[in-house]
XYZ file of C-alpha atoms in Angstrom:
241
model
C 88.720 114.488 63.923
C 85.010 113.706 64.107
C 85.793 109.971 64.164
C 88.285 110.395 67.030
C 85.756 112.556 68.921
C 83.142 109.812 68.495
C 85.549 107.200 69.890
C 86.458 109.454 72.803
C 82.756 109.782 73.589
C 82.332 105.995 73.338
C 85.236 105.455 75.716
C 83.653 107.829 78.224
C 80.187 106.249 77.854
C 81.631 102.746 78.272
C 83.551 103.742 81.411
C 80.440 105.406 82.827
C 78.321 102.289 82.180
C 80.948 100.052 83.782
C 81.133 102.246 86.893
C 77.335 102.351 87.212
C 76.995 98.572 86.878
C 79.926 97.978 89.219
C 78.467 100.356 91.815
C 75.124 98.521 91.752
C 76.934 95.185 92.224
C 78.959 96.585 95.125
C 75.826 97.909 96.872
C 74.139 94.491 96.525
C 77.173 92.758 98.010
C 77.441 95.318 100.819
C 73.913 94.421 101.906
C 74.507 90.647 101.677
C 76.251 88.514 104.335
C 80.007 88.115 103.868
C 81.098 84.485 103.497
C 84.799 83.667 103.455
C 86.643 80.562 102.293
C 89.155 78.662 104.427
C 92.294 80.539 103.265
C 91.198 84.055 104.301
C 89.826 82.573 107.521
C 93.340 81.361 108.351
C 94.764 84.790 107.466
C 92.180 86.513 109.657
C 93.132 84.173 112.490
C 96.739 85.324 112.092
C 95.570 88.963 112.176
C 93.730 88.335 115.465
C 96.843 86.654 116.831
C 98.897 89.717 115.893
C 96.283 91.961 117.512
C 96.708 89.973 120.737
C 100.476 90.482 120.653
C 101.276 86.910 119.614
C 102.764 87.722 116.214
C 101.507 86.764 112.780
C 100.816 83.180 113.786
C 97.977 80.673 113.952
C 96.872 78.216 116.591
C 97.177 74.705 115.155
C 96.169 71.505 116.911
C 98.394 68.439 116.700
C 96.967 65.102 115.588
C 97.805 63.963 119.119
C 95.318 66.047 121.109
C 97.198 65.372 124.318
C 99.920 67.744 123.074
C 97.454 70.636 123.016
C 97.297 73.545 120.616
C 100.442 75.358 119.475
C 101.229 78.591 117.676
C 102.734 78.237 114.201
C 103.913 80.972 111.794
C 101.610 81.929 108.936
C 103.200 79.829 106.201
C 101.823 79.282 102.719
C 99.687 82.415 102.854
C 100.705 85.923 101.837
C 100.869 88.059 105.000
C 99.634 91.409 103.667
C 95.971 90.408 103.824
C 96.459 89.550 107.494
C 98.228 92.882 108.051
C 95.372 94.664 106.284
C 92.809 92.999 108.562
C 94.988 93.802 111.594
C 94.973 97.537 110.772
C 91.240 97.550 110.050
C 90.601 96.102 113.508
C 93.184 98.413 115.041
C 91.354 101.421 113.570
C 88.098 100.296 115.179
C 86.290 98.739 112.213
C 84.312 95.575 112.781
C 85.687 92.650 110.777
C 82.727 92.440 108.377
C 82.372 96.192 107.798
C 86.121 96.642 107.326
C 86.416 93.807 104.803
C 83.328 94.938 102.886
C 84.793 98.435 102.670
C 88.095 97.089 101.315
C 86.376 94.742 98.851
C 84.173 97.596 97.603
C 87.168 99.844 96.930
C 89.117 97.026 95.251
C 86.131 96.104 93.058
C 85.598 99.701 91.906
C 89.311 100.171 91.186
C 89.393 96.840 89.312
C 86.655 97.848 86.889
C 88.198 101.285 86.495
C 91.316 99.433 85.344
C 89.414 97.170 82.944
C 87.683 100.300 81.631
C 91.097 101.785 80.848
C 92.096 98.623 79.002
C 88.926 98.639 76.919
C 89.273 102.360 76.173
C 92.841 101.667 75.032
C 91.589 98.942 72.675
C 89.015 101.334 71.176
C 91.742 103.943 70.716
C 93.983 101.470 68.886
C 91.203 100.074 66.689
C 90.283 103.596 65.518
C 86.938 102.552 64.071
C 83.888 100.807 65.485
C 80.625 100.169 63.693
C 77.282 101.099 65.208
C 76.593 97.453 66.099
C 80.023 97.138 67.743
C 79.289 100.263 69.775
C 75.993 98.794 70.988
C 77.727 95.516 71.906
C 80.371 97.489 73.803
C 77.679 99.175 75.919
C 75.983 95.812 76.621
C 79.327 94.359 77.720
C 79.925 97.390 79.923
C 76.643 96.835 81.728
C 76.779 93.066 82.179
C 80.488 92.232 82.556
C 80.771 93.596 86.132
C 77.617 91.723 87.161
C 78.828 88.333 85.916
C 82.629 88.457 85.978
C 83.544 90.178 89.253
C 85.364 87.862 91.630
C 83.495 86.916 94.797
C 84.268 88.715 98.045
C 85.500 85.573 99.731
C 89.281 85.785 99.632
C 92.253 87.428 97.943
C 91.623 86.465 94.294
C 89.938 89.816 93.744
C 93.271 91.562 94.341
C 94.679 89.673 91.336
C 91.579 90.646 89.366
C 92.167 94.279 90.352
C 95.859 94.391 89.460
C 95.736 92.603 86.086
C 94.191 95.414 83.983
C 96.716 97.978 85.227
C 99.587 95.614 84.411
C 98.168 95.140 80.895
C 97.569 98.871 80.454
C 101.020 100.020 81.569
C 102.765 97.200 79.686
C 101.030 98.259 76.478
C 101.999 101.910 77.042
C 105.599 100.880 77.677
C 105.881 98.629 74.629
C 104.569 101.374 72.314
C 106.589 104.263 73.736
C 109.847 105.399 72.117
C 110.983 107.206 75.257
C 113.453 104.849 76.949
C 113.215 106.602 80.332
C 109.402 106.412 80.243
C 109.571 102.709 79.359
C 112.037 101.970 82.161
C 109.858 103.751 84.740
C 106.751 101.950 83.523
C 108.438 98.539 83.672
C 109.561 99.337 87.213
C 105.990 100.359 88.093
C 104.660 97.103 86.621
C 107.128 95.105 88.706
C 106.153 97.037 91.851
C 102.478 96.360 91.143
C 103.147 92.629 90.730
C 105.127 92.715 93.978
C 102.243 94.408 95.787
C 99.784 91.788 94.529
C 102.270 89.066 95.458
C 102.308 90.320 99.040
C 98.543 89.732 99.075
C 98.408 86.602 96.931
C 101.415 84.365 96.236
C 99.874 83.227 92.925
C 101.018 86.579 91.495
C 104.463 84.991 91.125
C 103.130 83.473 87.891
C 102.495 87.014 86.620
C 106.142 87.844 87.210
C 107.301 84.734 85.332
C 104.929 85.491 82.453
C 106.124 89.103 82.208
C 109.757 87.965 82.133
C 109.106 85.478 79.321
C 107.000 87.884 77.227
C 109.465 90.775 77.661
C 112.504 88.644 76.799
C 110.786 87.113 73.757
C 109.554 90.469 72.455
C 112.514 92.727 73.230
C 115.422 90.352 73.861
C 116.818 92.955 76.278
C 117.645 92.017 79.843
C 117.473 95.653 81.026
C 113.662 95.720 80.759
C 113.246 92.506 82.704
C 115.694 93.925 85.258
C 113.450 96.978 85.691
C 110.438 94.722 86.310
C 112.436 92.652 88.796
C 113.642 95.736 90.680
C 110.060 96.968 90.957
C 108.987 93.548 92.229
C 111.671 93.643 94.928
C 110.041 96.827 96.297
C 107.308 94.671 97.829
C 109.033 91.272 97.860
C 110.211 91.613 101.466
C 106.664 92.394 102.563
C 105.484 89.287 100.769
C 108.050 87.129 102.544
C 107.998 88.776 105.957
C 106.383 87.069 108.917
C 105.946 89.071 112.086
């Protein structure tokens, strides 16, 4: 009992250290200029187009400049980031303030998720030496400072979703309650679908989950639950206004 109480305290201390370090990082980034890469710039352009009543499109110039500039649908980029920017502007936020607010929330939620994963690992290990405990605290302080994705695009949404996928997948694989497992697999699929609507690269997560689940369980019903959850947000990911 005393050992489990010590590990519970370590989990809480680690989560607290992560949140403190993450909060400091977020404050530093809030005060710094926001610099975006080309992909989110294109998505923001589509959001401005939607705000002007021209749909989720972008102005693209032809190689023959005499043909002028034409509107083209937002292809090759997940639309939900553009929709998110559209609603931020619609609600009266400036572009920089709105994006910094979103990135701050996503960053804090991401490290909350990684904290859950680490706490789960401690729970499963059942015993940590004093040196391991010290190393855990050091990792908690420095990981957010060095391994948080930059606020320059949509990669941070993948970074935010991954720990929750890992956490819920582990809970599902260890549970003996079939209904609980089915609901969790559906939730995992829905989470992948939500990330996919923000970043198409999340499709690789779906493929990986299918392969791991089939190899481990050899039951199509679990992969079906993940796929059904994914379909919850798939239409958003494919929709173009």
